[in-house]
Short mmCIF file of C-alpha atoms in Angstrom, two decimals:
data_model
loop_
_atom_site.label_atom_id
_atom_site.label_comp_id
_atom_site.label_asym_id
_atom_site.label_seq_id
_atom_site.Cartn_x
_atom_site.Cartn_y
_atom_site.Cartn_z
CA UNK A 1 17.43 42.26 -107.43
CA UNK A 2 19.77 44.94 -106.11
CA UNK A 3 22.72 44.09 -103.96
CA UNK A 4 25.07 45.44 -101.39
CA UNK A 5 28.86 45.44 -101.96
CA UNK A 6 31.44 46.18 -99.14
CA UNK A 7 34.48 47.87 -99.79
CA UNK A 8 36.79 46.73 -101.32
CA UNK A 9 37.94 45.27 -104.69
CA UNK A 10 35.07 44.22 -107.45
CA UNK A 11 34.84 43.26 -111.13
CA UNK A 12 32.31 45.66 -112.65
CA UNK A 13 29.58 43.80 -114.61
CA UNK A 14 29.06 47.14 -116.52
CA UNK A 15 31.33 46.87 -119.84
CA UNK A 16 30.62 49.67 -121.95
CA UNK A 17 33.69 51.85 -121.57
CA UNK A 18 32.11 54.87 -119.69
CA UNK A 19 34.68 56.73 -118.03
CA UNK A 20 35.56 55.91 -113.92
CA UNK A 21 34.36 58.46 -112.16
CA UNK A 22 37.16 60.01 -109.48
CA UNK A 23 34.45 58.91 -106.81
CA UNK A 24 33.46 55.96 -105.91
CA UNK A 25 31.07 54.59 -102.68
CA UNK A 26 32.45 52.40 -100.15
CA UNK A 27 29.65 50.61 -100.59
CA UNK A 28 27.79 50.34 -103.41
CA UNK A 29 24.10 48.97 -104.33
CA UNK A 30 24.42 47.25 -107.57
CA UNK A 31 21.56 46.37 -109.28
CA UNK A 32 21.14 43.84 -112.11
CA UNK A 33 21.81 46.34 -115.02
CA UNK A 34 25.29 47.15 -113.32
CA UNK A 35 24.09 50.52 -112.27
CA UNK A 36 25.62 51.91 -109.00
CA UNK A 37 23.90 54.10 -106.37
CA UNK A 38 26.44 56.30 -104.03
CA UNK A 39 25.63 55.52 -100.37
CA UNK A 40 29.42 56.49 -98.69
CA UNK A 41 32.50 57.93 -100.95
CA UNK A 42 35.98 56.89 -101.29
CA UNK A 43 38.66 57.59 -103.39
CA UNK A 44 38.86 55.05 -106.57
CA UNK A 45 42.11 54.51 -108.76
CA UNK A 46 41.19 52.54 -111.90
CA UNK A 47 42.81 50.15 -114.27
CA UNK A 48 42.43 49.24 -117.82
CA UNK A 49 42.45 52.94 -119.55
CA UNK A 50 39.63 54.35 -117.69
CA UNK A 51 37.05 51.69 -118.07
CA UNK A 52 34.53 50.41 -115.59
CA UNK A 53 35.65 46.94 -116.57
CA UNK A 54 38.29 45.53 -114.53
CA UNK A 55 39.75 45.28 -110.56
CA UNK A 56 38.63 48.43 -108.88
CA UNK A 57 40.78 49.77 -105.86
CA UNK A 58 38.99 51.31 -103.47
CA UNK A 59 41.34 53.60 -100.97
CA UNK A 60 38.47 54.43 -97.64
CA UNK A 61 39.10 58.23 -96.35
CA UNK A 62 37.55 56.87 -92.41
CA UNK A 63 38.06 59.42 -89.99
CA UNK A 64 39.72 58.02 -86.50
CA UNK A 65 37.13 57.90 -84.08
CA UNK A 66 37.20 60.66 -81.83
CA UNK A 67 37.55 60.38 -77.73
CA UNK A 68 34.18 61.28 -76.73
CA UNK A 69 33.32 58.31 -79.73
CA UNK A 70 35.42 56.00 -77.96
CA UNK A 71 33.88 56.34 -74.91
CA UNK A 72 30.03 56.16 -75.64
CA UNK A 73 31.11 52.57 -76.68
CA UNK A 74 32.68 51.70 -73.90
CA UNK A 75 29.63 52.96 -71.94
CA UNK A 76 27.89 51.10 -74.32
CA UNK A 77 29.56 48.02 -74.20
CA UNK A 78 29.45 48.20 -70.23
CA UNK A 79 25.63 48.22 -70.61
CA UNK A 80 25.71 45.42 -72.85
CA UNK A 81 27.59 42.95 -70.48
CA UNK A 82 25.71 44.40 -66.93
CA UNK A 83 22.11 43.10 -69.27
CA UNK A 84 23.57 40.13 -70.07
CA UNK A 85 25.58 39.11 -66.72
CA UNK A 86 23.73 40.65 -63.80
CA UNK A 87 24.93 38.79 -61.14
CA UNK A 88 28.09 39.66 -59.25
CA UNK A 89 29.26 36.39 -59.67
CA UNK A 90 29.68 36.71 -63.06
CA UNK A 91 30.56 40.57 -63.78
CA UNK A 92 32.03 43.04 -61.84
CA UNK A 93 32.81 46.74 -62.21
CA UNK A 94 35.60 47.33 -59.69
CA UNK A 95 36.26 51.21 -60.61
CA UNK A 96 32.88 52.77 -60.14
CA UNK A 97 34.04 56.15 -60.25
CA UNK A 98 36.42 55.25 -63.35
CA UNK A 99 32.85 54.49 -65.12
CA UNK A 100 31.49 57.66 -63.47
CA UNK A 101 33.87 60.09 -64.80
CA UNK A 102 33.69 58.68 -68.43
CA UNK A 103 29.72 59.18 -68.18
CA UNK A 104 30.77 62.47 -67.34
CA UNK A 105 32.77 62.90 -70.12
CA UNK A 106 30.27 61.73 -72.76
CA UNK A 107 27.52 63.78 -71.70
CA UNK A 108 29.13 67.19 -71.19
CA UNK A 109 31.07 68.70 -74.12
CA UNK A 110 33.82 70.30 -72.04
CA UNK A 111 34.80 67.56 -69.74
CA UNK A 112 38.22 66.89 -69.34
CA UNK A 113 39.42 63.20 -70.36
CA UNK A 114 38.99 60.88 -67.44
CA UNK A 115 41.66 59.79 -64.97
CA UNK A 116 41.65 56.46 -64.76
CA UNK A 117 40.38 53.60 -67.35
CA UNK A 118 37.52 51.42 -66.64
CA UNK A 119 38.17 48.19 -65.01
CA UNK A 120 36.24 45.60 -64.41
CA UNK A 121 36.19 41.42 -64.00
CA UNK A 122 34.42 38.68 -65.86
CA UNK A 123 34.10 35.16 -64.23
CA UNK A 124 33.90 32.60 -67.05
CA UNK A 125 33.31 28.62 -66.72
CA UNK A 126 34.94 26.80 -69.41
CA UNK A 127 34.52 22.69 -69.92
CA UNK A 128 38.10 20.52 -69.47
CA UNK A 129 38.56 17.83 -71.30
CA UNK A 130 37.23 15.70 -68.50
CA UNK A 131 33.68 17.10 -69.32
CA UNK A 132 33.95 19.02 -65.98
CA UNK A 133 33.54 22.76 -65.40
CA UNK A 134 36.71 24.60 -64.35
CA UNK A 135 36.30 28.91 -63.40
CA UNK A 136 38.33 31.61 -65.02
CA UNK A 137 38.35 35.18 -64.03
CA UNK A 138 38.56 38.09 -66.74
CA UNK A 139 40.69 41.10 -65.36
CA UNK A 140 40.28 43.88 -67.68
CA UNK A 141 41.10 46.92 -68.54
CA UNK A 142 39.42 49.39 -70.97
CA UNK A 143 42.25 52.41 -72.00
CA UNK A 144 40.84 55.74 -73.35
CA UNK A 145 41.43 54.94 -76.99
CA UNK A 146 39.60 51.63 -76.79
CA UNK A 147 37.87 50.17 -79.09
CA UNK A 148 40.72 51.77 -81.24
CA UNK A 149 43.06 50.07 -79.45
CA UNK A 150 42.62 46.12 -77.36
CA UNK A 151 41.33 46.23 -74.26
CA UNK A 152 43.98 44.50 -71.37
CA UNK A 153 42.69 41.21 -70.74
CA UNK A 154 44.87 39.24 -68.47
CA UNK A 155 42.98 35.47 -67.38
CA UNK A 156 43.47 33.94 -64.25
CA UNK A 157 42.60 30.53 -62.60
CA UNK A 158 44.15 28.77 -59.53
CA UNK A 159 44.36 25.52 -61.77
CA UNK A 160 47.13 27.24 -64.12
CA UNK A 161 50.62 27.45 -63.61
CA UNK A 162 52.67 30.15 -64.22
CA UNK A 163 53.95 28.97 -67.55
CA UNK A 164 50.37 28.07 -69.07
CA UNK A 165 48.53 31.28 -67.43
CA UNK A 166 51.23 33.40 -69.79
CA UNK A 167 51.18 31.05 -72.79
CA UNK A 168 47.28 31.55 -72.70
CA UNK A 169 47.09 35.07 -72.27
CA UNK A 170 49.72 35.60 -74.98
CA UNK A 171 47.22 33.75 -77.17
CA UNK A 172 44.07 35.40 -76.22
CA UNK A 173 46.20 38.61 -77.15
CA UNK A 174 47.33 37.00 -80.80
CA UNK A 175 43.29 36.30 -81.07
CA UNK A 176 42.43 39.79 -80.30
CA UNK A 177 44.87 41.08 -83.12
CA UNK A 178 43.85 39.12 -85.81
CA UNK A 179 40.25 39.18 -84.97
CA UNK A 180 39.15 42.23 -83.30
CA UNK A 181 41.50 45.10 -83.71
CA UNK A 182 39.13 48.30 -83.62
CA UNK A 183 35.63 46.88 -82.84
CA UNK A 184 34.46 46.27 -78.99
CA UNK A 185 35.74 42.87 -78.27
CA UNK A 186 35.18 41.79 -74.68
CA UNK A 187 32.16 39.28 -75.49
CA UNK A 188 34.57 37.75 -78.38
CA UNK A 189 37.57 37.73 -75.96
CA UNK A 190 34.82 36.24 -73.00
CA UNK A 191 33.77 33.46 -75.51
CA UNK A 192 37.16 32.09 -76.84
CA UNK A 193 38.28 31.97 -72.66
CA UNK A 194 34.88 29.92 -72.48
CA UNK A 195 36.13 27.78 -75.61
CA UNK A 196 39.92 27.77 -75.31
CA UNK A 197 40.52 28.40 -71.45
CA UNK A 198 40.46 24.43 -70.32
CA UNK A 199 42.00 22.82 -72.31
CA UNK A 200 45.60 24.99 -71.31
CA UNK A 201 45.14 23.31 -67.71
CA UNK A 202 46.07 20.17 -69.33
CA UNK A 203 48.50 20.86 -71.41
CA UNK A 204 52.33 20.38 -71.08
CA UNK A 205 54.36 23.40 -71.78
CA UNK A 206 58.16 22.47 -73.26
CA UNK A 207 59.98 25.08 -72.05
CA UNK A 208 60.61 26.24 -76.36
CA UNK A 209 56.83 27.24 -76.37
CA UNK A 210 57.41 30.55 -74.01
CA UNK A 211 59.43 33.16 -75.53
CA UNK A 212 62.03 34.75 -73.39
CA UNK A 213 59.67 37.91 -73.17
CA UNK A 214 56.85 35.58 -72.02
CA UNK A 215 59.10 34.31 -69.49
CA UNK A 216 60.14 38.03 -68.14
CA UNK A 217 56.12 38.42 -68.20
CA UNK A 218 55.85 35.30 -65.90
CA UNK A 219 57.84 36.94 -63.22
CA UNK A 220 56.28 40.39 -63.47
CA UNK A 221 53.80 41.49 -60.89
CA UNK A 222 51.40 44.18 -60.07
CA UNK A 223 51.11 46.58 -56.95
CA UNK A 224 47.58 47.72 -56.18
CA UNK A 225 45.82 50.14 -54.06
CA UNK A 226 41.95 50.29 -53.54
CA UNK A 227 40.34 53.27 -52.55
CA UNK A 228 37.24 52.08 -51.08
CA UNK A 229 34.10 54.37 -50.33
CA UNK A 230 31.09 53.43 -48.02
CA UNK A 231 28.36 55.07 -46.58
CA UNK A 232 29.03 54.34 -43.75
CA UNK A 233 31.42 52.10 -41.36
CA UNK A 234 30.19 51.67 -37.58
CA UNK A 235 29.82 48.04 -37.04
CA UNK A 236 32.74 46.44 -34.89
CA UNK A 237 32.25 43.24 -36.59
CA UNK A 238 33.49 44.55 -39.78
CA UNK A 239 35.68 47.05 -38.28
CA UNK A 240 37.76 43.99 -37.13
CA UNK A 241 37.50 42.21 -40.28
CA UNK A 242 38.91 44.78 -41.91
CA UNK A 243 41.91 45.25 -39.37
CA UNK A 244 42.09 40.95 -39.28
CA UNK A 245 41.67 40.42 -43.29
CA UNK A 246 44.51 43.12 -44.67
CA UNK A 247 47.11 41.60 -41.54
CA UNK A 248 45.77 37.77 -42.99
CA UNK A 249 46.54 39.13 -46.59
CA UNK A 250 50.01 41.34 -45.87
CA UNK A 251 48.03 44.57 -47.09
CA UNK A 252 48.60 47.92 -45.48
CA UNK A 253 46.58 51.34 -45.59
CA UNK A 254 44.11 52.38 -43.36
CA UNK A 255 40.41 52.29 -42.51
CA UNK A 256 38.29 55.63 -41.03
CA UNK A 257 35.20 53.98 -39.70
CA UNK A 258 31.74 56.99 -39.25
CA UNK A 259 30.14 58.45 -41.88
CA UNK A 260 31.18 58.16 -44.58
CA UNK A 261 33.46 55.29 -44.00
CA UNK A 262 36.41 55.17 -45.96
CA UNK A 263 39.48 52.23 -46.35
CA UNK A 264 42.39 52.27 -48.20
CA UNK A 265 44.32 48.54 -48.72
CA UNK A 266 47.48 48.20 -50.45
CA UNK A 267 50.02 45.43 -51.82
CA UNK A 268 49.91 42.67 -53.99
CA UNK A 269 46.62 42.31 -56.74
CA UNK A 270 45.73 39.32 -55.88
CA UNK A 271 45.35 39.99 -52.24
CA UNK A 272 43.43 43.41 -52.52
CA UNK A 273 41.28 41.63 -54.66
CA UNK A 274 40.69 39.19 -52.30
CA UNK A 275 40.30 41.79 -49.49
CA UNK A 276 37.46 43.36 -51.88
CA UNK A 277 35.57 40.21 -52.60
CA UNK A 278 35.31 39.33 -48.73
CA UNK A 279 34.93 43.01 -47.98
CA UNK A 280 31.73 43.09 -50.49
CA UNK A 281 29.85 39.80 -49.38
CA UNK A 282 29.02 42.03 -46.08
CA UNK A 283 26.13 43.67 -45.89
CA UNK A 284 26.50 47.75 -46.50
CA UNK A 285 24.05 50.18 -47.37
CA UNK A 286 26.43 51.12 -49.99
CA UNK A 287 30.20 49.98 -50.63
CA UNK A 288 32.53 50.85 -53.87
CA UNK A 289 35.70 51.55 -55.10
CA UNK A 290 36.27 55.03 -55.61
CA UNK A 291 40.01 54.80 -57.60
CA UNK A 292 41.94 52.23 -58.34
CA UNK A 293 46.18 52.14 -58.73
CA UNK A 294 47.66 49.06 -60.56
CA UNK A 295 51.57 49.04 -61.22
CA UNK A 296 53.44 46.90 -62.93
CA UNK A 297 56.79 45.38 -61.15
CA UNK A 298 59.32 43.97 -63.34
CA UNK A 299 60.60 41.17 -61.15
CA UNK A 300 58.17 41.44 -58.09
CA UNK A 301 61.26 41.51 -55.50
CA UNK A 302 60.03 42.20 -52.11
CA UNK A 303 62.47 45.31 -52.10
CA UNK A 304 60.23 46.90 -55.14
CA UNK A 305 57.09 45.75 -53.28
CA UNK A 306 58.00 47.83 -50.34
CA UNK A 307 58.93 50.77 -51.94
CA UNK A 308 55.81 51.10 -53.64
CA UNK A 309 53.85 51.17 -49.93
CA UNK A 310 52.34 54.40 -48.69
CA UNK A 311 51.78 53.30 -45.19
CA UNK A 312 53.75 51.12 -43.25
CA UNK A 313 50.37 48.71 -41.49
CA UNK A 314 46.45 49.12 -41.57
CA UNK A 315 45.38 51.00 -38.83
CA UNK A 316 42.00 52.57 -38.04
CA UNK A 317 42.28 56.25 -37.98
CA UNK A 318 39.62 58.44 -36.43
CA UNK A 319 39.96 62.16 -36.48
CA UNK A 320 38.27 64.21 -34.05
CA UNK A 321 35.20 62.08 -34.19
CA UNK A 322 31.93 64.33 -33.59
CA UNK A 323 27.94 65.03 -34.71
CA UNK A 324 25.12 63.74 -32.35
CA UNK A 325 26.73 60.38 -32.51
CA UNK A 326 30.03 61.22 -32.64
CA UNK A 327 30.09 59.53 -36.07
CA UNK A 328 31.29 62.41 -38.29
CA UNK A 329 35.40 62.83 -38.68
CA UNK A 330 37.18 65.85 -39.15
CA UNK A 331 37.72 66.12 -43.24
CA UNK A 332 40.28 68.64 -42.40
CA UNK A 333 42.89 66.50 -40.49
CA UNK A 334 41.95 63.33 -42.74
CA UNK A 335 43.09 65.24 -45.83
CA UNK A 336 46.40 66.59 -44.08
CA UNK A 337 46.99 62.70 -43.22
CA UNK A 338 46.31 61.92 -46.69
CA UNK A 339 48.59 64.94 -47.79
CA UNK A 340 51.46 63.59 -45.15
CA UNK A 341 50.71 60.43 -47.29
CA UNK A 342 51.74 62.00 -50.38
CA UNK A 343 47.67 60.83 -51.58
CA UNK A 344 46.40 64.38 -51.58
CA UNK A 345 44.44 64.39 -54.82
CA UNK A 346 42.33 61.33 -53.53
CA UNK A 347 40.31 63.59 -51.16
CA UNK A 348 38.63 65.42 -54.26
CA UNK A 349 38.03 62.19 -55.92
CA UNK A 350 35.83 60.86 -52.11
CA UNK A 351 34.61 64.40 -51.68
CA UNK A 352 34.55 66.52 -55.03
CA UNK A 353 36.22 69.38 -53.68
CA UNK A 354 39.42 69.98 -52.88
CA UNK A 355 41.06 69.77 -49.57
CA UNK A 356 42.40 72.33 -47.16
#
């Protein structure tokens, strides 16, 4: 019976001192006389005077994957883990327009490499020693040249400390490297949280087992701004939950309330991503997040905090308010106050054209 072979190195069970041939398939289909069948080539560099007896080396010619390659599995992947984990509670894309522009990019030939990666967060339940079931979130991050390179995973859970939260997220990454390195890996990252996560809760951390960079990690902290898109925002309910929530959570921005309705929250990532989980749980006709900005602060002084702000509170901003319900805002003056703002570009990424 005939059978595959990977690449790779192989013993030959052909003996008879035919010559190598300069080509060789990656993978082969051997049958039982020790007869080959070419199915992929690679170079082959043999030993032991030209004979098909001995350790073969087999040197693969694999192209690199190109961009548009790299993204049809990320679309693909995305697909995968919407089938499989349906409910908000469990996955989240929180970059819709991030997975809109790489669709973009996929299907039309001369589409320009998105602008910002896919991101996206996966709520895992992992068993603690104690038999009991303890919740980690999944923050990650898909860059362009993923699968080719990891995705950024970072694991939270109110349960860790700061020293375990790094020491498990520098192992998840040590996984993903000797595991995973070029194939989609976000179900095999999502297991081993599921498998590994709970047991770093109760675990004691000598100060040896984080490196120094590790500890310089522990301090870091990101800077975010959501760009958040709804149809529309008229209700005064959530008009003052929007105003009370981002005081509550020290984020600033601003919110235009009409049609379409658009906020903008900034500061820390935990707290935006709070904001957008209670912001969510309303009920909307339709409610996204149109771009996303994550920066990293080395340090997370308050000083480097501030600096990063665009606006100095959250305010509600109407602009010339009109229509037959005096619903519809002036675009105009909103993209000169975006433009004062120095967040210009964001009105083509709301609107698709650019402002004036």
């Amino acid at each position: 019976m005939a059978r595959s072979r990977p690449a790779g190195s192989f013993t030959s069970s052909q003996g008879d001192g035919q010559p190598l041939p300069r080509v060789l398939p990656a993978r082969c289909i051997v049958g039982s006389g020790g007869e080959w069948e070419v199915v992929a080539h690679a170079r082959c560099l043999g030993r032991g005077g030209g004979s098909t007896t001995g350790r073969l080396e087999l040197v693969l010619e694999a192209a690199e994957m190109t961009n548009r390659e790299e993204a049809e599995i990320q679309i693909s992947e995305l697909d995968l883990l919407s089938s499989m984990f349906p409910y908000e509670e469990e996955f989240t894309v929180t970059d819709q327009l991030a997975v809109a522009e790489l669709k973009h990019f996929v299907e039309n030939e001369s589409a320009e490499m998105p602008s910002s990666k896919v991101q996206f967060i996966l709520n895992v339940k992992s068993e603690d020693p104690s038999a009991s079931m303890v919740e980690f979130s999944m923050v990650c991050a898909l860059p362009f040249k993923y699968p080719s390179v990891l995705p950024e995973i970072t694991v939270r859970s109110p349960l860790l400390s700061r020293s375990q939260q790094v020491q498990l997220n520098s192992d998840l990454k040590t996984y993903l490297m000797q595991n995973c390195s070029g194939e989609p890996c976000v179900l095999s990252a999502r297991e081993w949280v599921k498998d590994q996560a709970a047991a770093y809760i109760d675990r004691e951390l000598s100060p040896s087992s984080v490196t120094p960079s590790n500890a310089v990690q522990s301090e870091d902290v990101v800077f975010t701004r959501l760009w958040i898109y709804s149809h529309h925002i008229y209700n005064k309910q959530k008009r003052k939950n929007i105003i009370e929530w981002s005081k509550e959570l020290s984020l600033t921005g601003f919110c235009m309330p009409g049609k379409p309705g658009v906020v903008c929250v900034e500061g820390l990532q935990s707290s935006c991503e709070e904001f957008w989980s209670r912001i969510r749980r309303l009920t909307w006709k339709r409610i996204l997040i149109r771009h996303r900005e994550d920066i990293s602060l080395e340090g997370g002084c308050l000083a480097e905090i501030q600096k990063q702000r665009k606006f100095s509170t959250l305010e509600e901003k109407c602009f010339d308010a009109h229509g037959a319900r005096g619903n519809h805002m002036d675009l105009g003056q909103l993209y000169q106050f975006l433009e004062e703002k120095g967040c210009a570009d964001i009105f083509q990424m709301y609107f698709g054209v650019e402002g004036h």
